[in-house]
Tab-separated table of C-alpha atoms in Angstrom:
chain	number	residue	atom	x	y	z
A	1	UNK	CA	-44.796	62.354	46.509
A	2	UNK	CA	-41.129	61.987	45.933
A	3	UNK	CA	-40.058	62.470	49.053
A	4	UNK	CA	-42.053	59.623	50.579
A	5	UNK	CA	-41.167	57.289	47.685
A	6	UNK	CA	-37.038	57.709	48.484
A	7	UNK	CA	-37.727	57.558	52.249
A	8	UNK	CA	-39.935	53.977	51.093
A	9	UNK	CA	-37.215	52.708	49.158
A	10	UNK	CA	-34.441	53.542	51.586
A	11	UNK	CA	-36.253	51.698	54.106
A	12	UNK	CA	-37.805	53.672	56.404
A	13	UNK	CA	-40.116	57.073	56.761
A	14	UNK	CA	-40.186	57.878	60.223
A	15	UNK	CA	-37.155	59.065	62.217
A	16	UNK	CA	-33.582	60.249	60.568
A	17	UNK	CA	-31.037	57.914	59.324
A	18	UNK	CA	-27.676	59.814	60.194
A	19	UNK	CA	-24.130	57.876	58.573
A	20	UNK	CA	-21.288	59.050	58.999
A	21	UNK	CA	-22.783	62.490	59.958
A	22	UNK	CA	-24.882	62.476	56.364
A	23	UNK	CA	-28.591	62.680	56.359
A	24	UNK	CA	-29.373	59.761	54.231
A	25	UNK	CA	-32.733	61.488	53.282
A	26	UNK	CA	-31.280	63.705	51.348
A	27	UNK	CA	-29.424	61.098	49.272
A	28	UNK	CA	-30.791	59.534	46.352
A	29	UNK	CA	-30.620	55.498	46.989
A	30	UNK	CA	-27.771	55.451	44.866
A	31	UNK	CA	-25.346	57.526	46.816
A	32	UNK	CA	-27.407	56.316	49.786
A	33	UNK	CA	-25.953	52.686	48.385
A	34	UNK	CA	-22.340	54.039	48.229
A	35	UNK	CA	-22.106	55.334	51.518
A	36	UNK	CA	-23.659	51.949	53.296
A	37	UNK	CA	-21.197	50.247	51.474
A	38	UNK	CA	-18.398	52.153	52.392
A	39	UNK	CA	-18.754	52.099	56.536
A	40	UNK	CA	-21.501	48.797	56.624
A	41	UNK	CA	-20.748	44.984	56.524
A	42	UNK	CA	-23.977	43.452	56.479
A	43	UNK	CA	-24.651	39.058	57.174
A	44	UNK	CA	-27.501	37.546	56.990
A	45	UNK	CA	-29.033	34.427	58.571
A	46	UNK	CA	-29.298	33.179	54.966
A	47	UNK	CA	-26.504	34.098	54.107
A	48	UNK	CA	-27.336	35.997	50.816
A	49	UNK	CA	-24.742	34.339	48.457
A	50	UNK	CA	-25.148	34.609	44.892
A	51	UNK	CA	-25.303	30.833	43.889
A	52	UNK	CA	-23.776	31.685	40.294
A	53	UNK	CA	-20.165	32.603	41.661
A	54	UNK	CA	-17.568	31.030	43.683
A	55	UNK	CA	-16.829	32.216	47.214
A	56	UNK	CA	-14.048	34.069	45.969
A	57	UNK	CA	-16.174	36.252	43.531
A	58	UNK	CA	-18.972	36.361	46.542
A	59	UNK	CA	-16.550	38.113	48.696
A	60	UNK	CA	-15.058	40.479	45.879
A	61	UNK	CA	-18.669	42.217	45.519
A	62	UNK	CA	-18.601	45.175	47.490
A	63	UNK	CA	-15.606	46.147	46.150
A	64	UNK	CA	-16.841	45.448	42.906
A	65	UNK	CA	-19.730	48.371	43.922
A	66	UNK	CA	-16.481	50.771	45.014
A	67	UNK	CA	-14.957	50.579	41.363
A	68	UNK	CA	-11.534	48.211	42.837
A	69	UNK	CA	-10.222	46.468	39.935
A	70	UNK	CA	-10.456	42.522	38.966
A	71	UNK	CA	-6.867	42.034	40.214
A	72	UNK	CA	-7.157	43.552	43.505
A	73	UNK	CA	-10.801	42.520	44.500
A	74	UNK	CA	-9.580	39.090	43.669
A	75	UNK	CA	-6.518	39.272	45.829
A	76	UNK	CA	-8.284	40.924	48.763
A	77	UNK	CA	-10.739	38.270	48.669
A	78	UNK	CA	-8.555	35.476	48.954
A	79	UNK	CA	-7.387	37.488	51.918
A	80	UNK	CA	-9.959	37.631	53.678
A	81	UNK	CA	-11.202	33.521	53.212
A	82	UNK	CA	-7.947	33.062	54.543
A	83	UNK	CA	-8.724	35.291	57.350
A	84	UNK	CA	-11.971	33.453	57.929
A	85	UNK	CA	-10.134	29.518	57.655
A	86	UNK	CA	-11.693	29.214	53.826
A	87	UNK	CA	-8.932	29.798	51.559
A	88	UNK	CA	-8.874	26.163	50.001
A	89	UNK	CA	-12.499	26.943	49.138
A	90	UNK	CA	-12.059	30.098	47.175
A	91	UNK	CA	-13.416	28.298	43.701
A	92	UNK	CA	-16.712	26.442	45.297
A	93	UNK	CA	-19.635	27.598	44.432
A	94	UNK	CA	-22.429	28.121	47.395
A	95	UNK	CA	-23.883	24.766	47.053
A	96	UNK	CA	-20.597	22.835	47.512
A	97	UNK	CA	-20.608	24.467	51.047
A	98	UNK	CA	-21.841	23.590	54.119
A	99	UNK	CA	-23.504	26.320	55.947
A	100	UNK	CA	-20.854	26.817	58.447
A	101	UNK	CA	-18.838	27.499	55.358
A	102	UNK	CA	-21.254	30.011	53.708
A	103	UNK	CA	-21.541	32.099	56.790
A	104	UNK	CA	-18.024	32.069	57.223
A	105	UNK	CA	-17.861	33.286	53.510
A	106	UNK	CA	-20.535	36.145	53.880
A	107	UNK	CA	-18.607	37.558	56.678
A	108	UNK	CA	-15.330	37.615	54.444
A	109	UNK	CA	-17.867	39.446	52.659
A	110	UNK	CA	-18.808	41.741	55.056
A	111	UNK	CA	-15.611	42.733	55.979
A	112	UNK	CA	-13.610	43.253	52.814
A	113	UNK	CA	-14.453	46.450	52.234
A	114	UNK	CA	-12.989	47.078	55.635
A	115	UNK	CA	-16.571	48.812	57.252
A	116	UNK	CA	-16.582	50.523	60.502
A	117	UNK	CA	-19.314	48.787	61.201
A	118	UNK	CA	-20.938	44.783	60.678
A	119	UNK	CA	-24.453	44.573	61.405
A	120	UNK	CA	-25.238	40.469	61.406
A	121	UNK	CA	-28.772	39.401	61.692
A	122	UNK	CA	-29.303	36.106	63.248
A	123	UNK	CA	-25.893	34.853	61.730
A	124	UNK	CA	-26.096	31.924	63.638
A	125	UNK	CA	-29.894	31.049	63.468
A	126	UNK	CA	-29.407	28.051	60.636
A	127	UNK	CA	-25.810	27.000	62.419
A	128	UNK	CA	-25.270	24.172	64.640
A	129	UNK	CA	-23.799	25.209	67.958
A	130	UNK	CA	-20.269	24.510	67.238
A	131	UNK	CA	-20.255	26.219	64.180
A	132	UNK	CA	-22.238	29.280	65.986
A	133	UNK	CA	-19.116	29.238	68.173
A	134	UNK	CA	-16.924	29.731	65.052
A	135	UNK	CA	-18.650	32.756	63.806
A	136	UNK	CA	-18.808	33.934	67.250
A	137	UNK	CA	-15.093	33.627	67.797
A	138	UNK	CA	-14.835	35.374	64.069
A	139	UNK	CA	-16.907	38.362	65.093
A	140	UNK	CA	-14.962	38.742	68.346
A	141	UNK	CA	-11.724	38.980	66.353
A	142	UNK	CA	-12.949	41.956	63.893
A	143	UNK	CA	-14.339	43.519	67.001
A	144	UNK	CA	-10.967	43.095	69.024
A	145	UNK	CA	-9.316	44.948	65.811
A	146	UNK	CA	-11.992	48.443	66.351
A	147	UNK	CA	-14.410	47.070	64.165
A	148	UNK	CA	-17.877	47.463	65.612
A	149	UNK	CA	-20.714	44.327	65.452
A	150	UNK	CA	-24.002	44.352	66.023
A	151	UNK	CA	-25.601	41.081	65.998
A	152	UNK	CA	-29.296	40.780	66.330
A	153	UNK	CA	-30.050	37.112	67.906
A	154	UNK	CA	-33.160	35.320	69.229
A	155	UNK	CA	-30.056	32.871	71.204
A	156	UNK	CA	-29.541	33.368	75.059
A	157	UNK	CA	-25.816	31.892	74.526
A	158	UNK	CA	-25.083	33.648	71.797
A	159	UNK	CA	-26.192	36.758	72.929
A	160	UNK	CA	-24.103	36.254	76.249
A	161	UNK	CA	-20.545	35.628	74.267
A	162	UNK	CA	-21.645	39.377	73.819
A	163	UNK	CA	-19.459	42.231	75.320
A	164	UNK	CA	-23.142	44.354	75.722
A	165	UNK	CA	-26.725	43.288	75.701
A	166	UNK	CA	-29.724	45.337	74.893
A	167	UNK	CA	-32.860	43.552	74.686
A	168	UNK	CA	-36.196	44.892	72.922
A	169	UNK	CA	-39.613	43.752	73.491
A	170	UNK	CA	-42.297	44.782	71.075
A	171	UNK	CA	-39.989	47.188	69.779
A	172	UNK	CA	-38.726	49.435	72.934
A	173	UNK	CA	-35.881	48.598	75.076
A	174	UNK	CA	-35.984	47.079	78.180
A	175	UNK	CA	-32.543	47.106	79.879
């Protein structure tokens, strides 16, 4: 059934998915694609770079996905490793970066596209503590400038530099 394969592929079939008051149902994953991109950030614990291309070009791929030309994805990605302290890294690849660094560089990511929302799962799970602390203060920034983050984390202390808490046991909330 065609219904039940886009549901599969768009990553759930129970419930409705509601963005930006679209029913992403109805979308095919394509537009479904175009509309996460537009109001999502997403980072990763492992931090999803593409090995092949510098940090620079890393952070330039959403806006590669929203049509922004070479000149201008390239400039606003340079903004944005500034913004996260990695500006002198712009031409390293991945694996000339610690992981501190990489994190830091999917969250320029993330928030190039300038989403209304960041959704970070366990962003600090393969991160020393001080280096947790740096994303941490990061994420605080964007939120301080109305950008909202949700960070999923298995880490008492980094779930209490939190403004809210909601924990979930076996999938239902329980505070």
């Amino acid at each position: 059934d065609l219904q039940k394969r886009v549901e599969d592929q768009q990553g759930y079939n129970e419930g409705e998915y509601v963005l930006n008051n679209t029913l992403i149902k109805k979308l095919t994953e394509t537009k479904a694609a175009k509309l996460r991109n537009q109001y999502l950030g997403f980072v990763f614990q492992s931090f999803n770079l593409i090995s092949y291309k510098n940090a620079a070009e890393n952070v330039a791929l959403p806006l590669y996905y929203q049509k922004v030309n070479r000149k201008e994805r390239m400039k606003r990605a340079n903004q944005f490793l500034e913004m996260v302290g990695l500006d002198d890294r712009a031409e390293h690849l991945p694996s000339e970066l610690s992981g501190g660094q990489q994190q830091r560089v999917a969250i320029a990511r993330a928030l190039v596209s300038n989403p209304k929302v960041i959704l970070a799962d366990e962003p600090t799970g393969a991160l020393d503590s001080a280096t947790s602390n740096e994303v941490m203060n990061i994420f605080r920034t964007v939120n301080k400038q109305g950008i909202t983050v949700i960070l999923v984390t298995h880490e008492e202390d980094i779930a209490n530099q939190s403004d809210r808490i909601i924990r979930l046991k076996d999938g239902e909330i329980i505070n």
